[in-house]
Amino acid sequence: MLVTGNDILVPARAGRYGVPSFNTNNMEITQAIIHTAERLRSPVMVQMSEGAIKYGGQDLANIVKDIAGRATIPVALHLDHGSSYESALKAIKMGFTSVMIDASHHPFEENVRETRRVVEAAHAMGISVEAELGRLGGIEEHIVVDEKDAFLTDPEEAVQFIEQTGTDYLAIAIGTSHGAYKGKGRPYIDHARIEKIAQLTTIPLVAHGSSGVPAEIVGRFRASGGEIGDAAGIADEDLQRATGHGIAKVNVDTDLRLASTVAIREVLQQNPKEFDPRKVFGPARDLMGQIVEHKLRVLGSVGKA
């Protein structure tokens, strides 16, 4: 069933578990996400970036809404990193049940103004809103933030921001970063900061850039001819600890991209004559399903639908 973000995330924060929000770009990714969550009786969020909307448009949104509408678990369709008021309104008109306005690159006061505008419009339509305070490093489509420009979320500012905007959930900068390169070895997560913000707030908190970038998948990517540097992701243990202290929504994109590409590369490497798209994309969907299942289990949302 298609529901709002609040319908999924408020219970998650109260129950001290996390719900993954997976980016989608096509039917196979969407099927892997929702069908796996259905099998495991887990709520789930499916999100589209502005790049995904440019690529798949209303067609892709309709695929998500159709599969979600036939599911018996709660599913939200979320706009990831909406860059403007207009972008959020466009997503609402497309049938999204949750939208993000990311004005985190602006000064605090301007971030508040832009977020409040979106909150007022979205709430009038019964749609939930995510905002961001602090800046994550890394690269995600049109978002490029050098590490020197990244900064972590101030707990006191988070309280002020929530009070002044009325946002439903808040993405906080805690050490995670976008993309496959999150640092050397195990990236540092500021758990003390998460716990402080959680103590001062009651709304669900959001962790962006939370792909695990599994070493096995990276190894298979290289073995099948892919080129990738020293990729590193967020450890399962860090995500489990974070969800116990207020992180209710956990964004995952890179893991599914890698898994999809690995499976496609392996099929074509093993059978260069293959040109049946079902035999190429089918294994990609299966491997992405395994990634989805792992994340659902790590975050503790299995059986919570």
C-alpha atoms as a printed R data frame, in Angstrom:
    type eleno elety resid chain resno      x       y       z
1   ATOM     1    CA   MET     A     1  0.000   0.000   0.000
2   ATOM     2    CA   LEU     A     2  1.211   3.506  -0.809
3   ATOM     3    CA   VAL     A     3  1.560   5.604   2.357
4   ATOM     4    CA   THR     A     4  3.298   8.775   3.518
5   ATOM     5    CA   GLY     A     5  6.797   8.883   4.919
6   ATOM     6    CA   ASN     A     6  5.439   9.703   8.366
7   ATOM     7    CA   ASP     A     7  3.336   6.526   8.325
8   ATOM     8    CA   ILE     A     8  6.554   4.541   8.036
9   ATOM     9    CA   LEU     A     9  9.136   6.592   9.915
10  ATOM    10    CA   VAL     A    10  7.282   7.683  13.043
11  ATOM    11    CA   PRO     A    11  6.774   4.027  14.121
12  ATOM    12    CA   ALA     A    12 10.401   3.296  13.197
13  ATOM    13    CA   ARG     A    13 11.741   6.040  15.460
14  ATOM    14    CA   ALA     A    14  9.444   4.929  18.294
15  ATOM    15    CA   GLY     A    15 10.404   1.279  17.792
16  ATOM    16    CA   ARG     A    16 14.143   1.985  17.500
17  ATOM    17    CA   TYR     A    17 14.585   0.351  14.111
18  ATOM    18    CA   GLY     A    18 15.536   1.736  10.718
19  ATOM    19    CA   VAL     A    19 13.783   1.678   7.365
20  ATOM    20    CA   PRO     A    20 15.920   1.758   4.226
21  ATOM    21    CA   SER     A    21 15.048   4.214   1.489
22  ATOM    22    CA   PHE     A    22 16.407   2.813  -1.767
23  ATOM    23    CA   ASN     A    23 16.931   4.855  -4.932
24  ATOM    24    CA   THR     A    24 15.343   3.486  -8.077
25  ATOM    25    CA   ASN     A    25 15.934   4.199 -11.754
26  ATOM    26    CA   ASN     A    26 14.007   1.411 -13.497
27  ATOM    27    CA   MET     A    27 11.482  -1.411 -13.131
28  ATOM    28    CA   GLU     A    28 13.969  -4.083 -12.065
29  ATOM    29    CA   ILE     A    29 15.334  -1.989  -9.194
30  ATOM    30    CA   THR     A    30 11.795  -1.192  -8.060
31  ATOM    31    CA   GLN     A    31 10.778  -4.849  -8.180
32  ATOM    32    CA   ALA     A    32 13.847  -5.926  -6.216
33  ATOM    33    CA   ILE     A    33 13.048  -3.378  -3.500
34  ATOM    34    CA   ILE     A    34  9.319  -3.838  -3.044
35  ATOM    35    CA   HIS     A    35  9.060  -7.571  -3.732
36  ATOM    36    CA   THR     A    36 11.841  -8.324  -1.250
37  ATOM    37    CA   ALA     A    37 10.293  -6.078   1.390
38  ATOM    38    CA   GLU     A    38  6.912  -7.735   0.792
39  ATOM    39    CA   ARG     A    39  8.404 -11.191   1.281
40  ATOM    40    CA   LEU     A    40 10.048 -10.120   4.526
41  ATOM    41    CA   ARG     A    41  7.044  -8.103   5.760
42  ATOM    42    CA   SER     A    42  9.055  -4.921   6.052
43  ATOM    43    CA   PRO     A    43  7.987  -1.328   5.439
44  ATOM    44    CA   VAL     A    44 10.180   0.328   2.838
45  ATOM    45    CA   MET     A    45 10.732   3.619   1.051
46  ATOM    46    CA   VAL     A    46 11.499   3.951  -2.644
47  ATOM    47    CA   GLN     A    47 13.060   7.218  -3.686
48  ATOM    48    CA   MET     A    48 13.713   8.977  -6.953
49  ATOM    49    CA   SER     A    49 16.301  11.695  -7.375
50  ATOM    50    CA   GLU     A    50 15.837  14.597  -9.766
51  ATOM    51    CA   GLY     A    51 18.125  12.661 -12.110
52  ATOM    52    CA   ALA     A    52 15.818   9.640 -11.926
53  ATOM    53    CA   ILE     A    53 12.827  11.870 -12.657
54  ATOM    54    CA   LYS     A    54 14.639  13.307 -15.674
55  ATOM    55    CA   TYR     A    55 15.456   9.760 -16.817
56  ATOM    56    CA   GLY     A    56 12.177   7.952 -16.100
57  ATOM    57    CA   GLY     A    57  9.684  10.720 -15.434
58  ATOM    58    CA   GLN     A    58  6.046   9.959 -14.770
59  ATOM    59    CA   ASP     A    59  6.496   6.478 -16.272
60  ATOM    60    CA   LEU     A    60  8.942   5.473 -13.540
61  ATOM    61    CA   ALA     A    61  6.841   7.075 -10.813
62  ATOM    62    CA   ASN     A    62  3.826   5.138 -12.092
63  ATOM    63    CA   ILE     A    63  5.783   1.870 -11.944
64  ATOM    64    CA   VAL     A    64  6.616   2.523  -8.296
65  ATOM    65    CA   LYS     A    65  3.044   3.536  -7.459
66  ATOM    66    CA   ASP     A    66  1.573   0.510  -9.228
67  ATOM    67    CA   ILE     A    67  3.825  -2.050  -7.526
68  ATOM    68    CA   ALA     A    68  3.450  -0.274  -4.181
69  ATOM    69    CA   GLY     A    69 -0.322  -0.085  -4.574
70  ATOM    70    CA   ARG     A    70 -0.550  -3.848  -5.041
71  ATOM    71    CA   ALA     A    71  1.765  -4.604  -2.115
72  ATOM    72    CA   THR     A    72  0.393  -5.397   1.354
73  ATOM    73    CA   ILE     A    73  3.259  -3.637   3.140
74  ATOM    74    CA   PRO     A    74  3.622   0.142   3.638
75  ATOM    75    CA   VAL     A    75  5.603   1.759   0.804
76  ATOM    76    CA   ALA     A    76  6.372   5.474   0.406
77  ATOM    77    CA   LEU     A    77  7.489   7.150  -2.823
78  ATOM    78    CA   HIS     A    78 10.018   9.798  -1.849
79  ATOM    79    CA   LEU     A    79 11.747  12.656  -3.692
80  ATOM    80    CA   ASP     A    80 15.452  12.479  -2.867
81  ATOM    81    CA   HIS     A    81 17.388  15.762  -2.667
82  ATOM    82    CA   GLY     A    82 14.778  18.061  -4.153
83  ATOM    83    CA   SER     A    83 16.706  21.191  -5.041
84  ATOM    84    CA   SER     A    84 13.861  23.681  -4.966
85  ATOM    85    CA   TYR     A    85 10.278  24.479  -4.011
86  ATOM    86    CA   GLU     A    86  9.310  23.924  -7.647
87  ATOM    87    CA   SER     A    87 10.948  20.492  -7.699
88  ATOM    88    CA   ALA     A    88  9.008  19.447  -4.603
89  ATOM    89    CA   LEU     A    89  5.709  20.645  -6.103
90  ATOM    90    CA   LYS     A    90  6.442  18.739  -9.305
91  ATOM    91    CA   ALA     A    91  7.000  15.532  -7.321
92  ATOM    92    CA   ILE     A    92  3.772  16.059  -5.388
93  ATOM    93    CA   LYS     A    93  1.862  16.462  -8.669
94  ATOM    94    CA   MET     A    94  3.470  13.213  -9.887
95  ATOM    95    CA   GLY     A    95  2.024  11.347  -6.910
96  ATOM    96    CA   PHE     A    96  4.952  11.253  -4.487
97  ATOM    97    CA   THR     A    97  3.932  10.710  -0.869
98  ATOM    98    CA   SER     A    98  7.117  12.148   0.642
99  ATOM    99    CA   VAL     A    99  9.432  14.909  -0.579
100 ATOM   100    CA   MET     A   100 12.813  16.251   0.412
101 ATOM   101    CA   ILE     A   101 13.870  19.847   0.114
102 ATOM   102    CA   ASP     A   102 17.646  20.099   0.351
103 ATOM   103    CA   ALA     A   103 18.603  23.706   1.028
104 ATOM   104    CA   SER     A   104 21.502  22.668   3.269
105 ATOM   105    CA   HIS     A   105 24.002  24.495   1.059
106 ATOM   106    CA   HIS     A   106 22.348  27.807   1.989
107 ATOM   107    CA   PRO     A   107 22.871  29.746   5.229
108 ATOM   108    CA   PHE     A   108 20.690  28.592   8.144
109 ATOM   109    CA   GLU     A   109 18.049  31.310   7.750
110 ATOM   110    CA   GLU     A   110 17.594  30.671   4.036
111 ATOM   111    CA   ASN     A   111 17.452  26.908   4.610
112 ATOM   112    CA   VAL     A   112 14.657  27.559   7.121
113 ATOM   113    CA   ARG     A   113 12.725  29.772   4.672
114 ATOM   114    CA   GLU     A   114 12.944  27.343   1.764
115 ATOM   115    CA   THR     A   115 12.077  24.345   3.920
116 ATOM   116    CA   ARG     A   116  9.099  26.100   5.507
117 ATOM   117    CA   ARG     A   117  7.686  26.946   2.057
118 ATOM   118    CA   VAL     A   118  7.807  23.275   1.038
119 ATOM   119    CA   VAL     A   119  6.376  22.116   4.375
120 ATOM   120    CA   GLU     A   120  3.389  24.449   4.039
121 ATOM   121    CA   ALA     A   121  2.606  23.287   0.491
122 ATOM   122    CA   ALA     A   122  3.205  19.588   1.147
123 ATOM   123    CA   HIS     A   123  1.263  19.465   4.399
124 ATOM   124    CA   ALA     A   124 -1.697  21.058   2.650
125 ATOM   125    CA   MET     A   125 -1.698  17.965   0.417
126 ATOM   126    CA   GLY     A   126 -1.088  15.490   3.243
127 ATOM   127    CA   ILE     A   127  2.497  14.842   2.104
128 ATOM   128    CA   SER     A   128  5.445  14.359   4.484
129 ATOM   129    CA   VAL     A   129  8.644  16.418   4.200
130 ATOM   130    CA   GLU     A   130 12.332  15.761   4.781
131 ATOM   131    CA   ALA     A   131 14.910  18.513   5.118
132 ATOM   132    CA   GLU     A   132 18.659  18.541   5.699
133 ATOM   133    CA   LEU     A   133 20.880  20.404   8.137
134 ATOM   134    CA   GLY     A   134 24.634  20.072   7.857
135 ATOM   135    CA   ARG     A   135 26.490  18.999   4.723
136 ATOM   136    CA   LEU     A   136 27.604  15.518   3.675
137 ATOM   137    CA   GLY     A   137 30.706  15.113   1.580
138 ATOM   138    CA   GLY     A   138 30.898  12.989  -1.553
139 ATOM   139    CA   ILE     A   139 29.210  12.801  -4.941
140 ATOM   140    CA   GLU     A   140 25.623  11.912  -5.803
141 ATOM   141    CA   GLU     A   141 24.458  12.935  -9.298
142 ATOM   142    CA   HIS     A   142 24.234  16.767  -9.281
143 ATOM   143    CA   ILE     A   143 25.403  16.965  -5.654
144 ATOM   144    CA   VAL     A   144 29.154  17.370  -5.331
145 ATOM   145    CA   VAL     A   145 30.520  18.391  -1.929
146 ATOM   146    CA   ASP     A   146 34.253  18.515  -1.305
147 ATOM   147    CA   GLU     A   147 35.234  17.196   2.118
148 ATOM   148    CA   LYS     A   148 36.561  20.629   3.115
149 ATOM   149    CA   ASP     A   149 33.058  22.052   2.583
150 ATOM   150    CA   ALA     A   150 31.283  19.331   4.551
151 ATOM   151    CA   PHE     A   151 30.240  19.989   8.143
152 ATOM   152    CA   LEU     A   152 28.380  18.024  10.784
153 ATOM   153    CA   THR     A   153 24.978  18.961  12.168
154 ATOM   154    CA   ASP     A   154 24.904  21.096  15.316
155 ATOM   155    CA   PRO     A   155 22.413  19.596  17.824
156 ATOM   156    CA   GLU     A   156 21.140  22.966  19.097
157 ATOM   157    CA   GLU     A   157 20.645  24.229  15.549
158 ATOM   158    CA   ALA     A   158 18.720  21.037  14.758
159 ATOM   159    CA   VAL     A   159 16.205  21.874  17.500
160 ATOM   160    CA   GLN     A   160 15.774  25.426  16.199
161 ATOM   161    CA   PHE     A   161 15.468  24.221  12.610
162 ATOM   162    CA   ILE     A   162 12.736  21.697  13.411
163 ATOM   163    CA   GLU     A   163 10.780  24.241  15.446
164 ATOM   164    CA   GLN     A   164 11.007  26.927  12.770
165 ATOM   165    CA   THR     A   165 10.235  24.739   9.747
166 ATOM   166    CA   GLY     A   166  7.854  22.019  10.916
167 ATOM   167    CA   THR     A   167  9.754  19.432   8.860
168 ATOM   168    CA   ASP     A   168  8.610  15.853   9.491
169 ATOM   169    CA   TYR     A   169 12.053  14.233   9.454
170 ATOM   170    CA   LEU     A   170 15.554  15.611   9.338
171 ATOM   171    CA   ALA     A   171 18.664  14.421   7.515
172 ATOM   172    CA   ILE     A   172 21.705  15.038   9.682
173 ATOM   173    CA   ALA     A   173 25.408  15.054   8.813
174 ATOM   174    CA   ILE     A   174 27.098  12.533  11.110
175 ATOM   175    CA   GLY     A   175 30.081  11.257   9.120
176 ATOM   176    CA   THR     A   176 28.413   9.358   6.290
177 ATOM   177    CA   SER     A   177 28.976  10.531   2.712
178 ATOM   178    CA   HIS     A   178 27.534  10.007  -0.739
179 ATOM   179    CA   GLY     A   179 29.021   7.633  -3.295
180 ATOM   180    CA   ALA     A   180 31.282   4.589  -3.170
181 ATOM   181    CA   TYR     A   181 34.282   6.321  -1.610
182 ATOM   182    CA   LYS     A   182 33.510   7.145   2.003
183 ATOM   183    CA   GLY     A   183 37.070   7.242   3.262
184 ATOM   184    CA   LYS     A   184 39.890   4.847   4.014
185 ATOM   185    CA   GLY     A   185 39.023   1.721   5.948
186 ATOM   186    CA   ARG     A   186 35.981   2.061   8.194
187 ATOM   187    CA   PRO     A   187 34.437   5.536   7.929
188 ATOM   188    CA   TYR     A   188 34.045   7.382  11.233
189 ATOM   189    CA   ILE     A   189 30.457   7.864  12.429
190 ATOM   190    CA   ASP     A   190 29.826  10.436  15.152
191 ATOM   191    CA   HIS     A   191 27.500   8.401  17.373
192 ATOM   192    CA   ALA     A   192 27.718  10.875  20.221
193 ATOM   193    CA   ARG     A   193 26.321  13.545  17.908
194 ATOM   194    CA   ILE     A   194 23.458  11.272  16.837
195 ATOM   195    CA   GLU     A   195 22.585  10.533  20.452
196 ATOM   196    CA   LYS     A   196 22.678  14.220  21.399
197 ATOM   197    CA   ILE     A   197 20.399  15.236  18.536
198 ATOM   198    CA   ALA     A   198 18.059  12.350  19.351
199 ATOM   199    CA   GLN     A   199 17.872  13.457  22.997
200 ATOM   200    CA   LEU     A   200 16.820  16.954  21.944
201 ATOM   201    CA   THR     A   201 14.332  16.002  19.217
202 ATOM   202    CA   THR     A   202 11.388  13.670  18.706
203 ATOM   203    CA   ILE     A   203 11.000  13.471  14.926
204 ATOM   204    CA   PRO     A   204 12.605  10.704  12.842
205 ATOM   205    CA   LEU     A   205 16.225  11.353  11.870
206 ATOM   206    CA   VAL     A   206 17.739  10.437   8.507
207 ATOM   207    CA   ALA     A   207 21.163   9.125   7.505
208 ATOM   208    CA   HIS     A   208 22.147   9.783   3.907
209 ATOM   209    CA   GLY     A   209 25.078   8.087   2.178
210 ATOM   210    CA   SER     A   210 24.625   4.818   4.056
211 ATOM   211    CA   SER     A   211 25.520   2.171   1.489
212 ATOM   212    CA   GLY     A   212 27.726  -0.598   2.829
213 ATOM   213    CA   VAL     A   213 29.713  -1.011  -0.425
214 ATOM   214    CA   PRO     A   214 30.284  -4.749   0.297
215 ATOM   215    CA   ALA     A   215 33.830  -5.949  -0.377
216 ATOM   216    CA   GLU     A   216 32.470  -9.045  -2.140
217 ATOM   217    CA   ILE     A   217 30.486  -6.945  -4.618
218 ATOM   218    CA   VAL     A   218 33.456  -4.651  -5.207
219 ATOM   219    CA   GLY     A   219 35.644  -7.720  -5.840
220 ATOM   220    CA   ARG     A   220 33.145  -9.147  -8.327
221 ATOM   221    CA   PHE     A   221 32.937  -5.768 -10.030
222 ATOM   222    CA   ARG     A   222 36.683  -5.779 -10.596
223 ATOM   223    CA   ALA     A   223 36.726  -9.461 -11.607
224 ATOM   224    CA   SER     A   224 34.109  -8.789 -14.279
225 ATOM   225    CA   GLY     A   225 36.163  -6.011 -15.836
226 ATOM   226    CA   GLY     A   226 35.011  -3.006 -13.832
227 ATOM   227    CA   GLU     A   227 37.358  -0.311 -12.607
228 ATOM   228    CA   ILE     A   228 36.847   1.054  -9.112
229 ATOM   229    CA   GLY     A   229 39.186   2.600  -6.566
230 ATOM   230    CA   ASP     A   230 39.413   2.045  -2.828
231 ATOM   231    CA   ALA     A   231 35.662   1.905  -2.265
232 ATOM   232    CA   ALA     A   232 34.467   1.871   1.336
233 ATOM   233    CA   GLY     A   233 31.023   1.920   2.937
234 ATOM   234    CA   ILE     A   234 29.237   2.274   6.253
235 ATOM   235    CA   ALA     A   235 29.588  -0.721   8.574
236 ATOM   236    CA   ASP     A   236 26.470  -2.679   9.521
237 ATOM   237    CA   GLU     A   237 27.294  -2.260  13.200
238 ATOM   238    CA   ASP     A   238 27.339   1.534  12.853
239 ATOM   239    CA   LEU     A   239 23.918   1.535  11.201
240 ATOM   240    CA   GLN     A   240 22.467  -0.740  13.873
241 ATOM   241    CA   ARG     A   241 23.796   1.489  16.621
242 ATOM   242    CA   ALA     A   242 22.499   4.615  14.873
243 ATOM   243    CA   THR     A   243 18.984   3.235  14.452
244 ATOM   244    CA   GLY     A   244 18.878   2.573  18.175
245 ATOM   245    CA   HIS     A   245 19.361   6.302  18.738
246 ATOM   246    CA   GLY     A   246 16.858   7.985  16.450
247 ATOM   247    CA   ILE     A   247 17.977   7.272  12.871
248 ATOM   248    CA   ALA     A   248 14.768   5.976  11.287
249 ATOM   249    CA   LYS     A   249 15.430   6.476   7.558
250 ATOM   250    CA   VAL     A   250 18.607   5.127   5.971
251 ATOM   251    CA   ASN     A   251 19.382   6.068   2.361
252 ATOM   252    CA   VAL     A   252 20.920   3.440   0.076
253 ATOM   253    CA   ASP     A   253 21.809   3.918  -3.599
254 ATOM   254    CA   THR     A   254 25.397   2.909  -4.400
255 ATOM   255    CA   ASP     A   255 24.942  -0.703  -3.228
256 ATOM   256    CA   LEU     A   256 22.124  -1.346  -5.718
257 ATOM   257    CA   ARG     A   257 23.980   0.373  -8.548
258 ATOM   258    CA   LEU     A   258 27.030  -1.781  -7.944
259 ATOM   259    CA   ALA     A   259 25.034  -5.003  -7.592
260 ATOM   260    CA   SER     A   260 23.061  -4.362 -10.780
261 ATOM   261    CA   THR     A   261 26.181  -3.595 -12.803
262 ATOM   262    CA   VAL     A   262 28.080  -6.584 -11.382
263 ATOM   263    CA   ALA     A   263 25.345  -9.037 -12.365
264 ATOM   264    CA   ILE     A   264 25.033  -7.579 -15.871
265 ATOM   265    CA   ARG     A   265 28.804  -7.642 -16.375
266 ATOM   266    CA   GLU     A   266 29.021 -11.254 -15.206
267 ATOM   267    CA   VAL     A   267 26.253 -12.441 -17.536
268 ATOM   268    CA   LEU     A   268 27.819 -10.763 -20.574
269 ATOM   269    CA   GLN     A   269 31.322 -11.874 -19.614
270 ATOM   270    CA   GLN     A   270 30.250 -15.493 -19.245
271 ATOM   271    CA   ASN     A   271 28.082 -15.482 -22.359
272 ATOM   272    CA   PRO     A   272 29.169 -12.817 -24.875
273 ATOM   273    CA   LYS     A   273 26.473 -13.970 -27.308
274 ATOM   274    CA   GLU     A   274 23.624 -13.217 -24.912
275 ATOM   275    CA   PHE     A   275 21.253 -10.457 -25.994
276 ATOM   276    CA   ASP     A   276 17.997 -11.403 -24.302
277 ATOM   277    CA   PRO     A   277 17.381  -8.515 -21.863
278 ATOM   278    CA   ARG     A   278 15.453 -10.819 -19.512
279 ATOM   279    CA   LYS     A   279 18.544 -12.988 -19.082
280 ATOM   280    CA   VAL     A   280 20.688  -9.897 -18.533
281 ATOM   281    CA   PHE     A   281 18.485  -7.850 -16.218
282 ATOM   282    CA   GLY     A   282 16.938 -10.811 -14.391
283 ATOM   283    CA   PRO     A   283 20.150 -11.744 -12.557
284 ATOM   284    CA   ALA     A   284 20.673  -8.054 -11.760
285 ATOM   285    CA   ARG     A   285 17.254  -7.932 -10.125
286 ATOM   286    CA   ASP     A   286 18.035 -11.087  -8.131
287 ATOM   287    CA   LEU     A   287 21.359  -9.771  -6.829
288 ATOM   288    CA   MET     A   288 19.810  -6.425  -5.910
289 ATOM   289    CA   GLY     A   289 17.155  -8.359  -4.008
290 ATOM   290    CA   GLN     A   290 19.897  -9.955  -1.914
291 ATOM   291    CA   ILE     A   291 21.311  -6.508  -1.109
292 ATOM   292    CA   VAL     A   292 17.846  -5.258  -0.161
293 ATOM   293    CA   GLU     A   293 17.267  -8.252   2.128
294 ATOM   294    CA   HIS     A   294 20.594  -7.716   3.882
295 ATOM   295    CA   LYS     A   295 19.798  -4.050   4.560
296 ATOM   296    CA   LEU     A   296 16.299  -4.835   5.854
297 ATOM   297    CA   ARG     A   297 17.721  -7.374   8.286
298 ATOM   298    CA   VAL     A   298 20.572  -5.103   9.432
299 ATOM   299    CA   LEU     A   299 18.193  -2.219  10.150
300 ATOM   300    CA   GLY     A   300 15.710  -4.396  12.006
301 ATOM   301    CA   SER     A   301 12.627  -3.615   9.902
302 ATOM   302    CA   VAL     A   302 11.843  -7.239   8.982
303 ATOM   303    CA   GLY     A   303  8.427  -8.224  10.282
304 ATOM   304    CA   LYS     A   304  7.483  -4.652  11.193
305 ATOM   305    CA   ALA     A   305  4.912  -4.196   8.392
